Amino acid sequence: MAQFRLQGSKVLAVSLAGDAVKAKNGSMVAYDGQVAFKKMSGGGEGIRGMVTRRLTGEQMTVMEVKGHGTCFLADRASEINLVQLQHDTLYVESSNLLCTDAGLRTGTSFTGLRGASQGNGLFTTTVEGTGQAAIVSDGPAVVLRVSPQYPLSVDPGAYIAHQGNVSQSFQSGVNFRTFMGEGSGESFQIRFEGDGLVYVQPSERNTIGGEV
């Protein structure tokens, strides 16, 4: 299995010994050794995945990185966070997924109105199995715990990913900017309940559900 290690906080070094990883297309910044790159269709899920992603609007362009050596990956100077999966599923915005072990399965999952609030469809990318994944964030990501006693509400523009036995719902609410009169109307939040982790970034994307 490929070895992931961070070089600082914005470059991922992937050590390969004849194995492979799936990485965001164009994310290679340097490599040494004998390493080959091949663009993969449908987010690395083949023709079926390509059709599914086209129907759902959850776009992801992926390349296979394979060989012997070290490949260095980065994405527009974004912060990189490593996630360990153990027979687990990671739900992540496709734009925030940098790299996964080749053995991890990727797909799409219905997320309801949360996706609609961000204007990127009603689906999000899933990463399943055992291995490592690397996700990126605009600024250092914060990992927040969700427990049955303490549900969590998150701004859709700050949400990156979540994992664990967690359910999510979409709800209207009032955030700080709306309260101060700086928003353009009703704001929306994602509510997480259960037991797991939620990854958020300290920078907010623009959403259709009002300024956040």
PDB file of C-alpha atoms in Angstrom:
ATOM      1  CA  MET A   1       0.000   0.000   0.000  1.00  0.00           C
ATOM      2  CA  ALA A   2       1.255   3.495  -0.826  1.00  0.00           C
ATOM      3  CA  GLN A   3       2.621   5.586   2.038  1.00  0.00           C
ATOM      4  CA  PHE A   4       1.250   9.115   2.575  1.00  0.00           C
ATOM      5  CA  ARG A   5       3.208  11.772   4.449  1.00  0.00           C
ATOM      6  CA  LEU A   6       2.876  15.541   4.632  1.00  0.00           C
ATOM      7  CA  GLN A   7       5.682  17.866   3.584  1.00  0.00           C
ATOM      8  CA  GLY A   8       4.708  20.897   5.607  1.00  0.00           C
ATOM      9  CA  SER A   9       0.944  21.383   5.434  1.00  0.00           C
ATOM     10  CA  LYS A  10       0.426  22.004   1.712  1.00  0.00           C
ATOM     11  CA  VAL A  11       2.317  19.225  -0.096  1.00  0.00           C
ATOM     12  CA  LEU A  12       1.566  15.499   0.077  1.00  0.00           C
ATOM     13  CA  ALA A  13       4.398  13.026  -0.596  1.00  0.00           C
ATOM     14  CA  VAL A  14       3.145   9.637  -1.800  1.00  0.00           C
ATOM     15  CA  SER A  15       5.720   6.830  -1.735  1.00  0.00           C
ATOM     16  CA  LEU A  16       5.020   4.088  -4.276  1.00  0.00           C
ATOM     17  CA  ALA A  17       6.529   0.599  -4.426  1.00  0.00           C
ATOM     18  CA  GLY A  18       4.815  -0.751  -7.513  1.00  0.00           C
ATOM     19  CA  ASP A  19       1.379   0.172  -6.230  1.00  0.00           C
ATOM     20  CA  ALA A  20      -0.981   2.985  -7.215  1.00  0.00           C
ATOM     21  CA  VAL A  21      -3.108   5.834  -5.903  1.00  0.00           C
ATOM     22  CA  LYS A  22      -5.922   7.922  -7.371  1.00  0.00           C
ATOM     23  CA  ALA A  23      -5.256  11.668  -7.291  1.00  0.00           C
ATOM     24  CA  LYS A  24      -6.952  14.852  -8.464  1.00  0.00           C
ATOM     25  CA  ASN A  25      -6.023  15.436 -12.078  1.00  0.00           C
ATOM     26  CA  GLY A  26      -3.239  18.034 -12.404  1.00  0.00           C
ATOM     27  CA  SER A  27      -2.240  17.911  -8.730  1.00  0.00           C
ATOM     28  CA  MET A  28       1.282  16.547  -9.349  1.00  0.00           C
ATOM     29  CA  VAL A  29       3.964  19.157  -8.619  1.00  0.00           C
ATOM     30  CA  ALA A  30       7.049  16.880  -8.726  1.00  0.00           C
ATOM     31  CA  TYR A  31       8.104  13.224  -8.672  1.00  0.00           C
ATOM     32  CA  ASP A  32      11.178  11.039  -8.605  1.00  0.00           C
ATOM     33  CA  GLY A  33      11.719   7.451  -9.751  1.00  0.00           C
ATOM     34  CA  GLN A  34       9.697   5.576 -12.367  1.00  0.00           C
ATOM     35  CA  VAL A  35       6.158   6.905 -12.017  1.00  0.00           C
ATOM     36  CA  ALA A  36       3.409   6.881 -14.650  1.00  0.00           C
ATOM     37  CA  PHE A  37       0.243   8.987 -14.803  1.00  0.00           C
ATOM     38  CA  LYS A  38      -3.028   8.004 -16.506  1.00  0.00           C
ATOM     39  CA  LYS A  39      -6.282   9.968 -16.629  1.00  0.00           C
ATOM     40  CA  MET A  40      -9.248   7.941 -15.381  1.00  0.00           C
ATOM     41  CA  SER A  41     -12.852   8.335 -16.520  1.00  0.00           C
ATOM     42  CA  GLY A  42     -15.840   8.868 -14.248  1.00  0.00           C
ATOM     43  CA  GLY A  43     -13.864   9.826 -11.165  1.00  0.00           C
ATOM     44  CA  GLY A  44     -11.943   6.549 -11.434  1.00  0.00           C
ATOM     45  CA  GLU A  45     -15.175   4.548 -11.421  1.00  0.00           C
ATOM     46  CA  GLY A  46     -15.261   3.671 -15.132  1.00  0.00           C
ATOM     47  CA  ILE A  47     -18.067   4.270 -17.608  1.00  0.00           C
ATOM     48  CA  ARG A  48     -20.806   3.648 -15.053  1.00  0.00           C
ATOM     49  CA  GLY A  49     -19.242   6.187 -12.716  1.00  0.00           C
ATOM     50  CA  MET A  50     -18.920   8.703 -15.540  1.00  0.00           C
ATOM     51  CA  VAL A  51     -22.628   8.387 -16.359  1.00  0.00           C
ATOM     52  CA  THR A  52     -23.619   8.584 -12.684  1.00  0.00           C
ATOM     53  CA  ARG A  53     -21.538  11.685 -12.063  1.00  0.00           C
ATOM     54  CA  ARG A  54     -22.863  13.344 -15.189  1.00  0.00           C
ATOM     55  CA  LEU A  55     -26.441  12.689 -14.044  1.00  0.00           C
ATOM     56  CA  THR A  56     -25.830  13.844 -10.470  1.00  0.00           C
ATOM     57  CA  GLY A  57     -23.642  16.846 -11.272  1.00  0.00           C
ATOM     58  CA  GLU A  58     -20.948  15.662  -8.827  1.00  0.00           C
ATOM     59  CA  GLN A  59     -17.886  16.176 -11.028  1.00  0.00           C
ATOM     60  CA  MET A  60     -14.451  14.734 -10.256  1.00  0.00           C
ATOM     61  CA  THR A  61     -11.476  14.366 -12.620  1.00  0.00           C
ATOM     62  CA  VAL A  62      -8.976  11.769 -11.423  1.00  0.00           C
ATOM     63  CA  MET A  63      -5.620  10.374 -12.550  1.00  0.00           C
ATOM     64  CA  GLU A  64      -3.955   7.103 -11.605  1.00  0.00           C
ATOM     65  CA  VAL A  65      -0.409   7.480 -10.242  1.00  0.00           C
ATOM     66  CA  LYS A  66       1.529   4.202 -10.375  1.00  0.00           C
ATOM     67  CA  GLY A  67       5.115   2.945 -10.225  1.00  0.00           C
ATOM     68  CA  HIS A  68       8.214   3.069  -8.034  1.00  0.00           C
ATOM     69  CA  GLY A  69       9.209   6.391  -6.507  1.00  0.00           C
ATOM     70  CA  THR A  70       7.717   9.396  -4.739  1.00  0.00           C
ATOM     71  CA  CYS A  71       5.064  11.702  -6.151  1.00  0.00           C
ATOM     72  CA  PHE A  72       4.424  15.123  -4.624  1.00  0.00           C
ATOM     73  CA  LEU A  73       0.854  16.429  -4.806  1.00  0.00           C
ATOM     74  CA  ALA A  74      -0.663  19.835  -4.042  1.00  0.00           C
ATOM     75  CA  ASP A  75      -3.790  21.813  -4.926  1.00  0.00           C
ATOM     76  CA  ARG A  76      -3.536  25.614  -5.211  1.00  0.00           C
ATOM     77  CA  ALA A  77      -1.613  25.918  -1.920  1.00  0.00           C
ATOM     78  CA  SER A  78      -4.555  24.446   0.013  1.00  0.00           C
ATOM     79  CA  GLU A  79      -4.022  22.851   3.404  1.00  0.00           C
ATOM     80  CA  ILE A  80      -3.897  19.049   3.264  1.00  0.00           C
ATOM     81  CA  ASN A  81      -5.449  16.740   5.856  1.00  0.00           C
ATOM     82  CA  LEU A  82      -4.937  12.958   6.088  1.00  0.00           C
ATOM     83  CA  VAL A  83      -7.913  10.732   6.890  1.00  0.00           C
ATOM     84  CA  GLN A  84      -7.534   7.076   7.923  1.00  0.00           C
ATOM     85  CA  LEU A  85     -10.420   4.786   6.993  1.00  0.00           C
ATOM     86  CA  GLN A  86     -10.968   1.399   8.616  1.00  0.00           C
ATOM     87  CA  HIS A  87     -13.919  -0.356   6.930  1.00  0.00           C
ATOM     88  CA  ASP A  88     -15.422   3.114   6.970  1.00  0.00           C
ATOM     89  CA  THR A  89     -17.009   5.646   4.611  1.00  0.00           C
ATOM     90  CA  LEU A  90     -15.879   9.226   4.103  1.00  0.00           C
ATOM     91  CA  TYR A  91     -18.385  11.668   2.601  1.00  0.00           C
ATOM     92  CA  VAL A  92     -16.485  14.536   0.960  1.00  0.00           C
ATOM     93  CA  GLU A  93     -17.075  17.338  -1.504  1.00  0.00           C
ATOM     94  CA  SER A  94     -15.423  16.240  -4.767  1.00  0.00           C
ATOM     95  CA  SER A  95     -13.468  19.515  -5.022  1.00  0.00           C
ATOM     96  CA  ASN A  96     -11.908  18.774  -1.603  1.00  0.00           C
ATOM     97  CA  LEU A  97     -10.663  15.250  -2.405  1.00  0.00           C
ATOM     98  CA  LEU A  98      -6.956  15.240  -3.319  1.00  0.00           C
ATOM     99  CA  CYS A  99      -5.829  11.604  -3.220  1.00  0.00           C
ATOM    100  CA  THR A 100      -6.889   8.095  -2.123  1.00  0.00           C
ATOM    101  CA  ASP A 101      -5.334   4.661  -1.913  1.00  0.00           C
ATOM    102  CA  ALA A 102      -6.176   2.756  -5.094  1.00  0.00           C
ATOM    103  CA  GLY A 103      -7.973   0.106  -3.039  1.00  0.00           C
ATOM    104  CA  LEU A 104     -10.527   2.576  -1.698  1.00  0.00           C
ATOM    105  CA  ARG A 105     -13.808   2.666  -3.618  1.00  0.00           C
ATOM    106  CA  THR A 106     -15.240   5.999  -4.686  1.00  0.00           C
ATOM    107  CA  GLY A 107     -18.829   6.731  -5.637  1.00  0.00           C
ATOM    108  CA  THR A 108     -21.673   9.197  -5.174  1.00  0.00           C
ATOM    109  CA  SER A 109     -24.294   9.455  -2.456  1.00  0.00           C
ATOM    110  CA  PHE A 110     -27.574  11.382  -2.170  1.00  0.00           C
ATOM    111  CA  THR A 111     -27.330  14.135   0.429  1.00  0.00           C
ATOM    112  CA  GLY A 112     -30.666  15.913   0.090  1.00  0.00           C
ATOM    113  CA  LEU A 113     -30.992  19.639   0.356  1.00  0.00           C
ATOM    114  CA  ARG A 114     -27.475  20.225   1.655  1.00  0.00           C
ATOM    115  CA  GLY A 115     -26.127  19.759  -1.851  1.00  0.00           C
ATOM    116  CA  ALA A 116     -28.762  22.049  -3.301  1.00  0.00           C
ATOM    117  CA  SER A 117     -27.758  24.830  -0.912  1.00  0.00           C
ATOM    118  CA  GLN A 118     -24.265  24.819  -2.377  1.00  0.00           C
ATOM    119  CA  GLY A 119     -25.426  24.741  -5.957  1.00  0.00           C
ATOM    120  CA  ASN A 120     -23.502  21.543  -6.736  1.00  0.00           C
ATOM    121  CA  GLY A 121     -26.333  19.041  -7.038  1.00  0.00           C
ATOM    122  CA  LEU A 122     -27.960  16.736  -4.498  1.00  0.00           C
ATOM    123  CA  PHE A 123     -25.023  14.345  -4.269  1.00  0.00           C
ATOM    124  CA  THR A 124     -21.579  14.142  -2.711  1.00  0.00           C
ATOM    125  CA  THR A 125     -18.565  11.867  -3.233  1.00  0.00           C
ATOM    126  CA  THR A 126     -18.059   8.791  -1.058  1.00  0.00           C
ATOM    127  CA  VAL A 127     -14.779   7.026  -0.282  1.00  0.00           C
ATOM    128  CA  GLU A 128     -15.162   3.526   1.195  1.00  0.00           C
ATOM    129  CA  GLY A 129     -12.913   0.773   2.539  1.00  0.00           C
ATOM    130  CA  THR A 130      -9.657   0.590   4.453  1.00  0.00           C
ATOM    131  CA  GLY A 131      -6.763   2.916   3.672  1.00  0.00           C
ATOM    132  CA  GLN A 132      -5.811   6.570   3.552  1.00  0.00           C
ATOM    133  CA  ALA A 133      -7.334   9.572   1.843  1.00  0.00           C
ATOM    134  CA  ALA A 134      -6.097  13.149   1.625  1.00  0.00           C
ATOM    135  CA  ILE A 135      -8.535  16.051   1.604  1.00  0.00           C
ATOM    136  CA  VAL A 136      -7.831  19.740   1.103  1.00  0.00           C
ATOM    137  CA  SER A 137      -9.221  22.818   2.791  1.00  0.00           C
ATOM    138  CA  ASP A 138      -9.004  26.587   2.410  1.00  0.00           C
ATOM    139  CA  GLY A 139      -7.053  27.208   5.605  1.00  0.00           C
ATOM    140  CA  PRO A 140      -6.333  24.628   8.338  1.00  0.00           C
ATOM    141  CA  ALA A 141      -9.271  22.235   8.692  1.00  0.00           C
ATOM    142  CA  VAL A 142     -10.992  21.796  12.042  1.00  0.00           C
ATOM    143  CA  VAL A 143     -12.210  18.311  13.002  1.00  0.00           C
ATOM    144  CA  LEU A 144     -15.358  18.437  15.140  1.00  0.00           C
ATOM    145  CA  ARG A 145     -16.832  15.522  17.080  1.00  0.00           C
ATOM    146  CA  VAL A 146     -20.544  14.676  16.815  1.00  0.00           C
ATOM    147  CA  SER A 147     -22.059  12.594  19.613  1.00  0.00           C
ATOM    148  CA  PRO A 148     -25.630  11.586  20.489  1.00  0.00           C
ATOM    149  CA  GLN A 149     -25.577  14.142  23.316  1.00  0.00           C
ATOM    150  CA  TYR A 150     -24.084  16.917  21.193  1.00  0.00           C
ATOM    151  CA  PRO A 151     -25.417  17.282  17.642  1.00  0.00           C
ATOM    152  CA  LEU A 152     -23.609  19.757  15.412  1.00  0.00           C
ATOM    153  CA  SER A 153     -24.816  22.495  13.046  1.00  0.00           C
ATOM    154  CA  VAL A 154     -22.445  23.584  10.264  1.00  0.00           C
ATOM    155  CA  ASP A 155     -22.471  26.368   7.701  1.00  0.00           C
ATOM    156  CA  PRO A 156     -22.766  24.698   4.246  1.00  0.00           C
ATOM    157  CA  GLY A 157     -20.044  26.978   2.909  1.00  0.00           C
ATOM    158  CA  ALA A 158     -17.559  25.735   5.516  1.00  0.00           C
ATOM    159  CA  TYR A 159     -18.376  22.018   5.268  1.00  0.00           C
ATOM    160  CA  ILE A 160     -15.712  19.728   3.737  1.00  0.00           C
ATOM    161  CA  ALA A 161     -16.423  16.137   4.772  1.00  0.00           C
ATOM    162  CA  HIS A 162     -17.724  13.799   7.461  1.00  0.00           C
ATOM    163  CA  GLN A 163     -17.332  10.186   8.542  1.00  0.00           C
ATOM    164  CA  GLY A 164     -18.801   7.806  11.084  1.00  0.00           C
ATOM    165  CA  ASN A 165     -22.349   6.828  12.013  1.00  0.00           C
ATOM    166  CA  VAL A 166     -23.765  10.262  11.323  1.00  0.00           C
ATOM    167  CA  SER A 167     -27.052  11.419   9.820  1.00  0.00           C
ATOM    168  CA  GLN A 168     -27.515  14.860   8.355  1.00  0.00           C
ATOM    169  CA  SER A 169     -30.452  17.148   7.715  1.00  0.00           C
ATOM    170  CA  PHE A 170     -30.846  20.524   6.121  1.00  0.00           C
ATOM    171  CA  GLN A 171     -32.425  23.340   8.123  1.00  0.00           C
ATOM    172  CA  SER A 172     -32.926  27.058   7.959  1.00  0.00           C
ATOM    173  CA  GLY A 173     -31.418  29.215  10.666  1.00  0.00           C
ATOM    174  CA  VAL A 174     -29.799  32.490  11.535  1.00  0.00           C
ATOM    175  CA  ASN A 175     -26.043  32.849  11.523  1.00  0.00           C
ATOM    176  CA  PHE A 176     -23.877  35.670  12.820  1.00  0.00           C
ATOM    177  CA  ARG A 177     -23.770  37.686   9.580  1.00  0.00           C
ATOM    178  CA  THR A 178     -27.517  37.481   9.112  1.00  0.00           C
ATOM    179  CA  PHE A 179     -28.015  38.562  12.715  1.00  0.00           C
ATOM    180  CA  MET A 180     -25.771  41.587  12.131  1.00  0.00           C
ATOM    181  CA  GLY A 181     -27.715  42.550   9.016  1.00  0.00           C
ATOM    182  CA  GLU A 182     -24.894  41.689   6.606  1.00  0.00           C
ATOM    183  CA  GLY A 183     -26.579  38.723   4.918  1.00  0.00           C
ATOM    184  CA  SER A 184     -28.838  38.838   1.874  1.00  0.00           C
ATOM    185  CA  GLY A 185     -31.696  36.817   3.340  1.00  0.00           C
ATOM    186  CA  GLU A 186     -32.450  33.490   5.000  1.00  0.00           C
ATOM    187  CA  SER A 187     -29.420  31.363   5.843  1.00  0.00           C
ATOM    188  CA  PHE A 188     -29.165  27.575   5.951  1.00  0.00           C
ATOM    189  CA  GLN A 189     -27.291  25.049   8.034  1.00  0.00           C
ATOM    190  CA  ILE A 190     -26.442  21.343   7.972  1.00  0.00           C
ATOM    191  CA  ARG A 191     -27.342  19.523  11.184  1.00  0.00           C
ATOM    192  CA  PHE A 192     -25.361  16.380  12.028  1.00  0.00           C
ATOM    193  CA  GLU A 193     -26.568  13.832  14.578  1.00  0.00           C
ATOM    194  CA  GLY A 194     -25.089  10.520  15.712  1.00  0.00           C
ATOM    195  CA  ASP A 195     -21.484   9.553  16.391  1.00  0.00           C
ATOM    196  CA  GLY A 196     -18.657  10.658  14.095  1.00  0.00           C
ATOM    197  CA  LEU A 197     -16.430  13.438  12.823  1.00  0.00           C
ATOM    198  CA  VAL A 198     -17.131  16.507  10.691  1.00  0.00           C
ATOM    199  CA  TYR A 199     -14.400  18.430   8.861  1.00  0.00           C
ATOM    200  CA  VAL A 200     -14.876  22.160   8.343  1.00  0.00           C
ATOM    201  CA  GLN A 201     -12.673  24.894   6.885  1.00  0.00           C
ATOM    202  CA  PRO A 202     -12.217  28.461   8.185  1.00  0.00           C
ATOM    203  CA  SER A 203     -13.196  29.912   4.807  1.00  0.00           C
ATOM    204  CA  GLU A 204     -16.722  29.870   3.441  1.00  0.00           C
ATOM    205  CA  ARG A 205     -17.816  29.165  -0.129  1.00  0.00           C
ATOM    206  CA  ASN A 206     -20.649  31.217  -1.590  1.00  0.00           C
ATOM    207  CA  THR A 207     -23.933  29.326  -1.484  1.00  0.00           C
ATOM    208  CA  ILE A 208     -27.311  29.676  -3.102  1.00  0.00           C
ATOM    209  CA  GLY A 209     -28.980  29.607   0.313  1.00  0.00           C
ATOM    210  CA  GLY A 210     -27.958  33.177   1.044  1.00  0.00           C
ATOM    211  CA  GLU A 211     -24.666  34.763   2.031  1.00  0.00           C
ATOM    212  CA  VAL A 212     -22.972  32.807   4.831  1.00  0.00           C
TER     213      VAL A 212
END
